[in-house]
Amino acid sequence: MSDPAEGAELETPPKKTIIDAHAHIAHEDFTPRSFIDGSIDNLQTAMIARGMPIPRAKVAKMFEKKMQDGLCDTLIAEMDASNVATSILLAADFSYALKDSKLTVEECLKRHHEVKVRHGDRLEVFGGIDPRWGKDGVDLFERSLREWGFRGLKLYPPCGFSPSDPLLDPFYELCDAYGVPALVHIGPTSPVLGFATTAPFLLDDAARRFPRVRFILAHGAVSFTEECAMLCNFRPNVYLDLSAFQGAICPGGGPAAVKTVVSRGINHKILFGTDWPVFRMQADQKTYLESVTCEGGPLAAVPERDRDLIMCGNALRILGEKRTPEASLTRSA
Ligand SMILES: [Zn+2]
């Protein structure tokens, strides 16, 4: 008779690798007060309407409590608990548009580098830079790729620029040269920033002019879903991520949004992402992950090969395209 413990071990299926392609450092240093205040205004309006007039200071305190993970130790613990191998930290640059930003763009990226060094291959970083910083911004972006090993560009168009603005050309040229993607925020944000530059079709011009650059539409599963799915279908280099599936930004949000987007023939273009710590007030990473991967969940009807692509394979493929350009080798010599 065989040892039952040994048998149990044999029956355990191998753990699948999961990559969370959309996360942030949970600390207020990276998010301007005006941005947070606008989000609290929204939350408070909803709570008052539902007969829960919670004092503003209390909401702010709850929020503050969840934003004390400046070194990402809690994030790593939650990744361990939910079987996430790697998370991609997106460093948003609000410092050009919002003057109450605590850090300069360089300080923000350096802090992300320090956190990455602390946790090794558990974290990757996409550096965010507002293109209106001009040449200084371009040089900083190249430094982040060459010296700090960052793996992509993070753009936040609600700050007031189009993702196809010619100011971004030198950034996209670097993305092309280094073989790294550009992730572009799509759709809603804090009321302190506008909607005018958040629509996905604004990216089309850049996507066609830079065919070797992979563009990821952040929140494409829940914001402007029709347009995002169309771009993924008809532009070989456009992808979307599932982040913010936890919310109900569109009717039928949450797992329903995931179910809709994974049935459109674009599973080779979808990246799993959580947007940590944005939804920390409601639940932990393990709960959110299980809401997507559970039996009978939104991925249940998706073929296993596609499921693996969404949870890990697509992100690995994109990250694996990293190149070392001749130009940067010459410059650093
Ligand atoms: Zn985000």
mmCIF file of C-alpha atoms and ligand atoms in Angstrom:
data_model
loop_
_atom_site.group_PDB
_atom_site.id
_atom_site.type_symbol
_atom_site.label_atom_id
_atom_site.label_comp_id
_atom_site.label_asym_id
_atom_site.label_seq_id
_atom_site.Cartn_x
_atom_site.Cartn_y
_atom_site.Cartn_z
ATOM 1 C CA MET A 1 0.000 0.000 0.000
ATOM 2 C CA SER A 2 1.434 3.349 -0.926
ATOM 3 C CA ASP A 3 1.921 6.194 1.498
ATOM 4 C CA PRO A 4 -1.253 8.356 1.352
ATOM 5 C CA ALA A 5 0.750 11.537 1.806
ATOM 6 C CA GLU A 6 2.897 10.590 -1.175
ATOM 7 C CA GLY A 7 -0.219 9.840 -3.233
ATOM 8 C CA ALA A 8 -1.804 13.160 -2.300
ATOM 9 C CA GLU A 9 1.314 14.945 -3.410
ATOM 10 C CA LEU A 10 1.228 13.214 -6.785
ATOM 11 C CA GLU A 11 -2.396 14.157 -7.348
ATOM 12 C CA THR A 12 -1.802 17.860 -6.689
ATOM 13 C CA PRO A 13 -1.804 19.594 -10.069
ATOM 14 C CA PRO A 14 1.229 21.779 -10.794
ATOM 15 C CA LYS A 15 0.733 25.370 -9.750
ATOM 16 C CA LYS A 16 0.176 27.681 -12.676
ATOM 17 C CA THR A 17 2.248 30.809 -12.916
ATOM 18 C CA ILE A 18 0.245 34.011 -12.590
ATOM 19 C CA ILE A 19 1.421 37.490 -13.549
ATOM 20 C CA ASP A 20 -0.428 40.545 -12.278
ATOM 21 C CA ALA A 21 0.266 42.993 -15.092
ATOM 22 C CA HIS A 22 -1.208 46.046 -13.345
ATOM 23 C CA ALA A 23 -0.287 47.083 -9.809
ATOM 24 C CA HIS A 24 1.001 50.150 -7.976
ATOM 25 C CA ILE A 25 2.953 50.884 -4.815
ATOM 26 C CA ALA A 26 0.352 51.413 -2.078
ATOM 27 C CA HIS A 27 1.659 54.652 -0.594
ATOM 28 C CA GLU A 28 0.398 58.237 -0.597
ATOM 29 C CA ASP A 29 3.789 59.595 -1.686
ATOM 30 C CA PHE A 30 2.924 58.430 -5.206
ATOM 31 C CA THR A 31 -0.574 59.912 -5.419
ATOM 32 C CA PRO A 32 -1.192 63.671 -5.065
ATOM 33 C CA ARG A 33 -3.623 64.768 -2.319
ATOM 34 C CA SER A 34 -5.900 66.459 -4.892
ATOM 35 C CA PHE A 35 -6.221 63.131 -6.760
ATOM 36 C CA ILE A 36 -7.133 61.292 -3.539
ATOM 37 C CA ASP A 37 -9.570 64.049 -2.440
ATOM 38 C CA GLY A 38 -11.421 63.816 -5.750
ATOM 39 C CA SER A 39 -11.778 60.049 -5.362
ATOM 40 C CA ILE A 40 -13.079 60.492 -1.800
ATOM 41 C CA ASP A 41 -15.646 63.027 -3.071
ATOM 42 C CA ASN A 42 -16.967 60.378 -5.460
ATOM 43 C CA LEU A 43 -17.106 57.676 -2.807
ATOM 44 C CA GLN A 44 -18.794 59.970 -0.299
ATOM 45 C CA THR A 45 -21.454 61.021 -2.804
ATOM 46 C CA ALA A 46 -22.328 57.357 -3.375
ATOM 47 C CA MET A 47 -22.431 56.580 0.356
ATOM 48 C CA ILE A 48 -24.616 59.578 1.242
ATOM 49 C CA ALA A 49 -27.052 58.632 -1.533
ATOM 50 C CA ARG A 50 -27.344 55.156 0.008
ATOM 51 C CA GLY A 51 -28.073 56.547 3.466
ATOM 52 C CA MET A 52 -24.558 56.083 4.850
ATOM 53 C CA PRO A 53 -23.328 59.627 5.574
ATOM 54 C CA ILE A 54 -19.846 58.604 6.728
ATOM 55 C CA PRO A 55 -17.730 61.631 7.716
ATOM 56 C CA ARG A 56 -15.121 62.568 5.144
ATOM 57 C CA ALA A 57 -12.316 62.282 7.703
ATOM 58 C CA LYS A 58 -13.299 58.682 8.391
ATOM 59 C CA VAL A 59 -13.200 57.733 4.696
ATOM 60 C CA ALA A 60 -9.810 59.461 4.401
ATOM 61 C CA LYS A 61 -8.540 57.494 7.417
ATOM 62 C CA MET A 62 -9.730 54.160 5.935
ATOM 63 C CA PHE A 63 -7.965 55.023 2.708
ATOM 64 C CA GLU A 64 -4.791 56.091 4.513
ATOM 65 C CA LYS A 65 -4.688 52.796 6.412
ATOM 66 C CA LYS A 66 -4.517 50.853 3.150
ATOM 67 C CA MET A 67 -1.726 53.059 1.768
ATOM 68 C CA GLN A 68 1.123 52.185 4.152
ATOM 69 C CA ASP A 69 3.011 49.701 1.993
ATOM 70 C CA GLY A 70 5.750 51.881 0.527
ATOM 71 C CA LEU A 71 8.211 48.976 0.243
ATOM 72 C CA CYS A 72 5.638 46.509 -1.175
ATOM 73 C CA ASP A 73 6.159 43.953 1.618
ATOM 74 C CA THR A 74 2.392 43.559 2.058
ATOM 75 C CA LEU A 75 1.906 43.292 -1.689
ATOM 76 C CA ILE A 76 4.456 40.448 -1.821
ATOM 77 C CA ALA A 77 2.660 38.683 1.071
ATOM 78 C CA GLU A 78 -0.655 38.987 -0.798
ATOM 79 C CA MET A 79 1.004 37.738 -3.996
ATOM 80 C CA ASP A 80 2.290 34.705 -2.073
ATOM 81 C CA ALA A 81 -1.176 34.025 -0.662
ATOM 82 C CA SER A 82 -2.781 34.227 -4.100
ATOM 83 C CA ASN A 83 -0.056 32.398 -6.045
ATOM 84 C CA VAL A 84 1.045 35.405 -8.098
ATOM 85 C CA ALA A 85 4.647 34.985 -9.228
ATOM 86 C CA THR A 86 5.302 38.498 -10.529
ATOM 87 C CA SER A 87 3.533 41.851 -10.398
ATOM 88 C CA ILE A 88 4.199 44.733 -12.728
ATOM 89 C CA LEU A 89 4.377 48.027 -10.836
ATOM 90 C CA LEU A 90 3.152 50.985 -12.849
ATOM 91 C CA ALA A 91 4.662 54.300 -11.813
ATOM 92 C CA ALA A 92 2.205 57.030 -12.822
ATOM 93 C CA ASP A 93 3.645 60.514 -13.308
ATOM 94 C CA PHE A 94 1.127 63.111 -12.101
ATOM 95 C CA SER A 95 3.798 65.709 -11.376
ATOM 96 C CA TYR A 96 3.363 67.790 -14.562
ATOM 97 C CA ALA A 97 -0.423 68.072 -14.282
ATOM 98 C CA LEU A 98 -0.970 68.105 -10.502
ATOM 99 C CA LYS A 99 1.276 70.533 -8.706
ATOM 100 C CA ASP A 100 0.676 69.022 -5.275
ATOM 101 C CA SER A 101 2.596 65.858 -6.258
ATOM 102 C CA LYS A 102 4.935 64.963 -3.397
ATOM 103 C CA LEU A 103 7.732 63.568 -5.561
ATOM 104 C CA THR A 104 9.401 64.727 -8.751
ATOM 105 C CA VAL A 105 9.139 62.261 -11.627
ATOM 106 C CA GLU A 106 12.770 61.248 -11.087
ATOM 107 C CA GLU A 107 12.238 60.669 -7.351
ATOM 108 C CA CYS A 108 9.133 58.619 -8.126
ATOM 109 C CA LEU A 109 10.999 56.357 -10.564
ATOM 110 C CA LYS A 110 13.999 56.006 -8.240
ATOM 111 C CA ARG A 111 11.731 54.869 -5.397
ATOM 112 C CA HIS A 112 10.212 52.269 -7.730
ATOM 113 C CA HIS A 113 13.705 51.077 -8.605
ATOM 114 C CA GLU A 114 14.580 50.691 -4.902
ATOM 115 C CA VAL A 115 11.438 48.625 -4.307
ATOM 116 C CA LYS A 116 12.226 46.473 -7.328
ATOM 117 C CA VAL A 117 15.763 45.817 -6.059
ATOM 118 C CA ARG A 118 14.335 44.850 -2.640
ATOM 119 C CA HIS A 119 12.084 42.159 -4.125
ATOM 120 C CA GLY A 120 14.077 40.956 -7.141
ATOM 121 C CA ASP A 121 12.169 39.148 -9.854
ATOM 122 C CA ARG A 122 8.859 39.305 -7.963
ATOM 123 C CA LEU A 123 8.374 42.841 -9.303
ATOM 124 C CA GLU A 124 8.881 44.538 -12.664
ATOM 125 C CA VAL A 125 8.417 48.275 -13.280
ATOM 126 C CA PHE A 126 6.948 50.342 -16.115
ATOM 127 C CA GLY A 127 8.154 53.930 -15.661
ATOM 128 C CA GLY A 128 5.644 56.757 -16.083
ATOM 129 C CA ILE A 129 6.729 60.078 -17.557
ATOM 130 C CA ASP A 130 4.553 62.961 -18.786
ATOM 131 C CA PRO A 131 5.773 63.694 -22.353
ATOM 132 C CA ARG A 132 5.628 67.433 -21.683
ATOM 133 C CA TRP A 133 8.838 67.110 -19.628
ATOM 134 C CA GLY A 134 10.519 67.002 -23.062
ATOM 135 C CA LYS A 135 14.115 65.858 -23.475
ATOM 136 C CA ASP A 136 14.703 65.529 -19.723
ATOM 137 C CA GLY A 137 11.808 63.074 -19.628
ATOM 138 C CA VAL A 138 13.104 61.109 -22.632
ATOM 139 C CA ASP A 139 16.578 60.855 -21.069
ATOM 140 C CA LEU A 140 15.068 59.728 -17.770
ATOM 141 C CA PHE A 141 13.015 57.076 -19.541
ATOM 142 C CA GLU A 142 16.079 55.709 -21.324
ATOM 143 C CA ARG A 143 17.993 55.674 -18.033
ATOM 144 C CA SER A 144 15.164 53.723 -16.417
ATOM 145 C CA LEU A 145 15.443 51.081 -19.144
ATOM 146 C CA ARG A 146 19.220 50.967 -19.391
ATOM 147 C CA GLU A 147 20.343 51.393 -15.781
ATOM 148 C CA TRP A 148 17.387 50.263 -13.708
ATOM 149 C CA GLY A 149 16.028 47.463 -15.868
ATOM 150 C CA PHE A 150 12.511 48.865 -16.142
ATOM 151 C CA ARG A 151 10.412 46.863 -18.587
ATOM 152 C CA GLY A 152 8.003 49.394 -20.104
ATOM 153 C CA LEU A 153 6.446 52.856 -20.315
ATOM 154 C CA LYS A 154 3.356 53.859 -18.334
ATOM 155 C CA LEU A 155 1.286 56.741 -19.723
ATOM 156 C CA TYR A 156 -1.519 58.616 -17.999
ATOM 157 C CA PRO A 157 -3.333 60.619 -20.723
ATOM 158 C CA PRO A 158 -6.020 62.005 -18.310
ATOM 159 C CA CYS A 159 -3.206 64.349 -17.207
ATOM 160 C CA GLY A 160 -3.949 66.218 -20.453
ATOM 161 C CA PHE A 161 -2.162 64.725 -23.476
ATOM 162 C CA SER A 162 -3.165 62.377 -26.265
ATOM 163 C CA PRO A 163 -1.366 59.016 -26.458
ATOM 164 C CA SER A 164 -0.662 59.891 -30.122
ATOM 165 C CA ASP A 165 0.828 63.316 -29.318
ATOM 166 C CA PRO A 166 4.068 63.755 -31.359
ATOM 167 C CA LEU A 167 5.786 64.643 -28.075
ATOM 168 C CA LEU A 168 5.604 60.922 -27.320
ATOM 169 C CA ASP A 169 7.442 59.859 -30.486
ATOM 170 C CA PRO A 170 10.911 59.779 -28.866
ATOM 171 C CA PHE A 171 9.468 57.686 -26.010
ATOM 172 C CA TYR A 172 7.911 55.216 -28.459
ATOM 173 C CA GLU A 173 11.183 55.122 -30.423
ATOM 174 C CA LEU A 174 12.884 53.999 -27.199
ATOM 175 C CA CYS A 175 10.135 51.419 -26.594
ATOM 176 C CA ASP A 176 10.833 50.107 -30.091
ATOM 177 C CA ALA A 177 14.615 50.097 -29.638
ATOM 178 C CA TYR A 178 14.480 48.351 -26.260
ATOM 179 C CA GLY A 179 11.576 46.044 -27.164
ATOM 180 C CA VAL A 180 9.398 47.170 -24.248
ATOM 181 C CA PRO A 181 5.641 47.925 -24.212
ATOM 182 C CA ALA A 182 3.759 51.142 -23.519
ATOM 183 C CA LEU A 183 0.775 50.826 -21.181
ATOM 184 C CA VAL A 184 -1.857 53.558 -21.613
ATOM 185 C CA HIS A 185 -4.548 54.398 -19.046
ATOM 186 C CA ILE A 186 -8.014 54.349 -20.620
ATOM 187 C CA GLY A 187 -11.239 55.817 -19.206
ATOM 188 C CA PRO A 188 -12.260 57.216 -15.821
ATOM 189 C CA THR A 189 -10.002 58.584 -13.119
ATOM 190 C CA SER A 190 -10.181 61.002 -10.188
ATOM 191 C CA PRO A 191 -12.500 64.012 -10.807
ATOM 192 C CA VAL A 192 -9.437 66.252 -10.572
ATOM 193 C CA LEU A 193 -8.456 65.087 -14.091
ATOM 194 C CA GLY A 194 -10.486 65.223 -17.313
ATOM 195 C CA PHE A 195 -12.013 62.633 -19.642
ATOM 196 C CA ALA A 196 -11.068 64.407 -22.891
ATOM 197 C CA THR A 197 -7.889 62.421 -23.596
ATOM 198 C CA THR A 198 -8.919 59.028 -22.190
ATOM 199 C CA ALA A 199 -10.655 57.430 -25.201
ATOM 200 C CA PRO A 200 -8.920 54.392 -26.777
ATOM 201 C CA PHE A 201 -9.167 55.480 -30.445
ATOM 202 C CA LEU A 202 -6.804 58.364 -29.604
ATOM 203 C CA LEU A 203 -4.076 55.709 -29.507
ATOM 204 C CA ASP A 204 -4.730 54.442 -33.032
ATOM 205 C CA ASP A 205 -2.416 56.882 -34.802
ATOM 206 C CA ALA A 206 0.551 55.980 -32.568
ATOM 207 C CA ALA A 207 -0.256 52.254 -32.770
ATOM 208 C CA ARG A 208 -0.090 52.425 -36.567
ATOM 209 C CA ARG A 209 3.037 54.589 -36.697
ATOM 210 C CA PHE A 210 4.912 52.338 -34.240
ATOM 211 C CA PRO A 211 3.948 48.813 -35.328
ATOM 212 C CA ARG A 212 6.779 47.152 -33.360
ATOM 213 C CA VAL A 213 5.686 48.719 -30.053
ATOM 214 C CA ARG A 214 3.170 46.711 -27.993
ATOM 215 C CA PHE A 215 0.487 49.005 -26.567
ATOM 216 C CA ILE A 216 -1.591 47.855 -23.589
ATOM 217 C CA LEU A 217 -4.960 49.541 -22.980
ATOM 218 C CA ALA A 218 -5.199 49.616 -19.177
ATOM 219 C CA HIS A 219 -8.744 48.885 -17.905
ATOM 220 C CA GLY A 220 -9.797 47.957 -21.456
ATOM 221 C CA ALA A 221 -12.068 45.195 -20.091
ATOM 222 C CA VAL A 222 -14.245 47.691 -18.222
ATOM 223 C CA SER A 223 -13.859 51.089 -19.943
ATOM 224 C CA PHE A 224 -14.763 51.749 -23.610
ATOM 225 C CA THR A 225 -14.856 47.962 -23.940
ATOM 226 C CA GLU A 226 -16.214 47.903 -27.489
ATOM 227 C CA GLU A 227 -13.513 50.214 -28.837
ATOM 228 C CA CYS A 228 -10.760 48.460 -26.871
ATOM 229 C CA ALA A 229 -11.799 45.014 -28.118
ATOM 230 C CA MET A 230 -11.961 46.396 -31.681
ATOM 231 C CA LEU A 231 -8.420 47.783 -31.444
ATOM 232 C CA CYS A 232 -7.161 44.450 -30.061
ATOM 233 C CA ASN A 233 -8.892 42.614 -32.903
ATOM 234 C CA PHE A 234 -7.661 44.808 -35.725
ATOM 235 C CA ARG A 235 -4.269 46.118 -34.574
ATOM 236 C CA PRO A 236 -1.620 43.410 -34.208
ATOM 237 C CA ASN A 237 0.262 45.422 -31.579
ATOM 238 C CA VAL A 238 -2.634 46.468 -29.277
ATOM 239 C CA TYR A 239 -3.493 44.589 -26.065
ATOM 240 C CA LEU A 240 -5.730 45.266 -23.060
ATOM 241 C CA ASP A 241 -5.660 44.429 -19.371
ATOM 242 C CA LEU A 242 -8.395 43.228 -17.010
ATOM 243 C CA SER A 243 -7.552 45.644 -14.197
ATOM 244 C CA ALA A 244 -10.492 47.266 -12.382
ATOM 245 C CA PHE A 245 -12.654 44.207 -13.121
ATOM 246 C CA GLN A 246 -13.427 44.321 -9.381
ATOM 247 C CA GLY A 247 -15.434 47.522 -9.754
ATOM 248 C CA ALA A 248 -18.673 48.117 -11.592
ATOM 249 C CA ILE A 249 -17.569 50.909 -13.886
ATOM 250 C CA CYS A 250 -19.787 49.570 -16.667
ATOM 251 C CA PRO A 251 -23.112 47.749 -16.285
ATOM 252 C CA GLY A 252 -22.386 44.128 -15.379
ATOM 253 C CA GLY A 253 -18.890 44.982 -14.092
ATOM 254 C CA GLY A 254 -16.737 42.624 -12.046
ATOM 255 C CA PRO A 255 -16.604 38.969 -13.141
ATOM 256 C CA ALA A 256 -19.286 39.702 -15.771
ATOM 257 C CA ALA A 257 -16.937 42.172 -17.459
ATOM 258 C CA VAL A 258 -14.215 39.513 -17.538
ATOM 259 C CA LYS A 259 -16.625 36.973 -19.003
ATOM 260 C CA THR A 260 -17.637 39.373 -21.775
ATOM 261 C CA VAL A 261 -14.133 40.323 -22.831
ATOM 262 C CA VAL A 262 -12.778 36.741 -22.881
ATOM 263 C CA SER A 263 -15.431 35.707 -25.402
ATOM 264 C CA ARG A 264 -14.376 38.095 -28.177
ATOM 265 C CA GLY A 265 -11.611 36.110 -29.855
ATOM 266 C CA ILE A 266 -8.864 38.291 -28.390
ATOM 267 C CA ASN A 267 -7.585 36.066 -25.579
ATOM 268 C CA HIS A 268 -4.087 36.265 -27.058
ATOM 269 C CA LYS A 269 -4.268 40.016 -26.327
ATOM 270 C CA ILE A 270 -5.619 40.030 -22.743
ATOM 271 C CA LEU A 271 -3.424 40.460 -19.649
ATOM 272 C CA PHE A 272 -4.600 39.690 -16.140
ATOM 273 C CA GLY A 273 -4.245 42.672 -13.775
ATOM 274 C CA THR A 274 -5.711 43.781 -10.450
ATOM 275 C CA ASP A 275 -4.888 47.499 -10.066
ATOM 276 C CA TRP A 276 -3.665 46.914 -6.505
ATOM 277 C CA PRO A 277 -4.149 48.860 -4.175
ATOM 278 C CA VAL A 278 -7.166 50.609 -5.697
ATOM 279 C CA PHE A 279 -9.659 47.946 -4.540
ATOM 280 C CA ARG A 280 -7.975 47.080 -1.215
ATOM 281 C CA MET A 281 -10.808 48.623 0.828
ATOM 282 C CA GLN A 282 -13.225 45.893 -0.313
ATOM 283 C CA ALA A 283 -11.191 42.643 -0.374
ATOM 284 C CA ASP A 284 -7.731 41.056 -0.638
ATOM 285 C CA GLN A 285 -5.857 39.865 -3.730
ATOM 286 C CA LYS A 286 -6.646 36.195 -3.070
ATOM 287 C CA THR A 287 -10.388 36.881 -3.065
ATOM 288 C CA TYR A 288 -10.180 38.869 -6.292
ATOM 289 C CA LEU A 289 -8.029 36.274 -7.993
ATOM 290 C CA GLU A 290 -10.363 33.464 -7.022
ATOM 291 C CA SER A 291 -13.365 35.448 -8.298
ATOM 292 C CA VAL A 292 -11.757 35.181 -11.755
ATOM 293 C CA THR A 293 -10.210 31.706 -11.639
ATOM 294 C CA CYS A 294 -12.771 29.777 -9.545
ATOM 295 C CA GLU A 295 -14.726 26.830 -10.868
ATOM 296 C CA GLY A 296 -17.767 28.187 -12.701
ATOM 297 C CA GLY A 297 -16.104 31.629 -12.783
ATOM 298 C CA PRO A 298 -15.706 33.922 -15.813
ATOM 299 C CA LEU A 299 -12.796 31.883 -17.230
ATOM 300 C CA ALA A 300 -14.538 28.502 -16.798
ATOM 301 C CA ALA A 301 -15.645 28.269 -20.432
ATOM 302 C CA VAL A 302 -12.312 29.514 -21.771
ATOM 303 C CA PRO A 303 -10.011 26.784 -23.198
ATOM 304 C CA GLU A 304 -7.072 26.052 -20.881
ATOM 305 C CA ARG A 305 -4.530 27.307 -23.398
ATOM 306 C CA ASP A 306 -6.275 30.688 -23.612
ATOM 307 C CA ARG A 307 -6.621 30.837 -19.825
ATOM 308 C CA ASP A 308 -2.873 30.374 -19.476
ATOM 309 C CA LEU A 309 -2.282 33.134 -22.016
ATOM 310 C CA ILE A 310 -4.483 35.553 -20.052
ATOM 311 C CA MET A 311 -3.097 34.731 -16.612
ATOM 312 C CA CYS A 312 0.553 34.670 -17.665
ATOM 313 C CA GLY A 313 1.541 33.769 -21.246
ATOM 314 C CA ASN A 314 0.676 37.062 -22.933
ATOM 315 C CA ALA A 315 2.568 39.102 -20.322
ATOM 316 C CA LEU A 316 5.572 36.755 -20.545
ATOM 317 C CA ARG A 317 5.601 37.006 -24.337
ATOM 318 C CA ILE A 318 5.536 40.817 -24.248
ATOM 319 C CA LEU A 319 8.174 41.078 -21.511
ATOM 320 C CA GLY A 320 10.317 38.558 -23.381
ATOM 321 C CA GLU A 321 10.713 40.878 -26.347
ATOM 322 C CA LYS A 322 13.188 43.087 -24.492
ATOM 323 C CA ARG A 323 16.061 44.118 -26.772
ATOM 324 C CA THR A 324 19.403 45.848 -26.206
ATOM 325 C CA PRO A 325 19.757 48.587 -28.795
ATOM 326 C CA GLU A 326 23.098 49.344 -30.439
ATOM 327 C CA ALA A 327 22.636 53.038 -29.673
ATOM 328 C CA SER A 328 22.453 52.590 -25.937
ATOM 329 C CA LEU A 329 25.467 50.269 -25.938
ATOM 330 C CA THR A 330 27.530 52.892 -27.776
ATOM 331 C CA ARG A 331 26.356 55.656 -25.462
ATOM 332 C CA SER A 332 27.115 53.786 -22.263
ATOM 333 C CA ALA A 333 30.552 52.641 -23.502
HETATM 334 ZN ZN ZN B 1 -3.815 51.520 -12.127
#
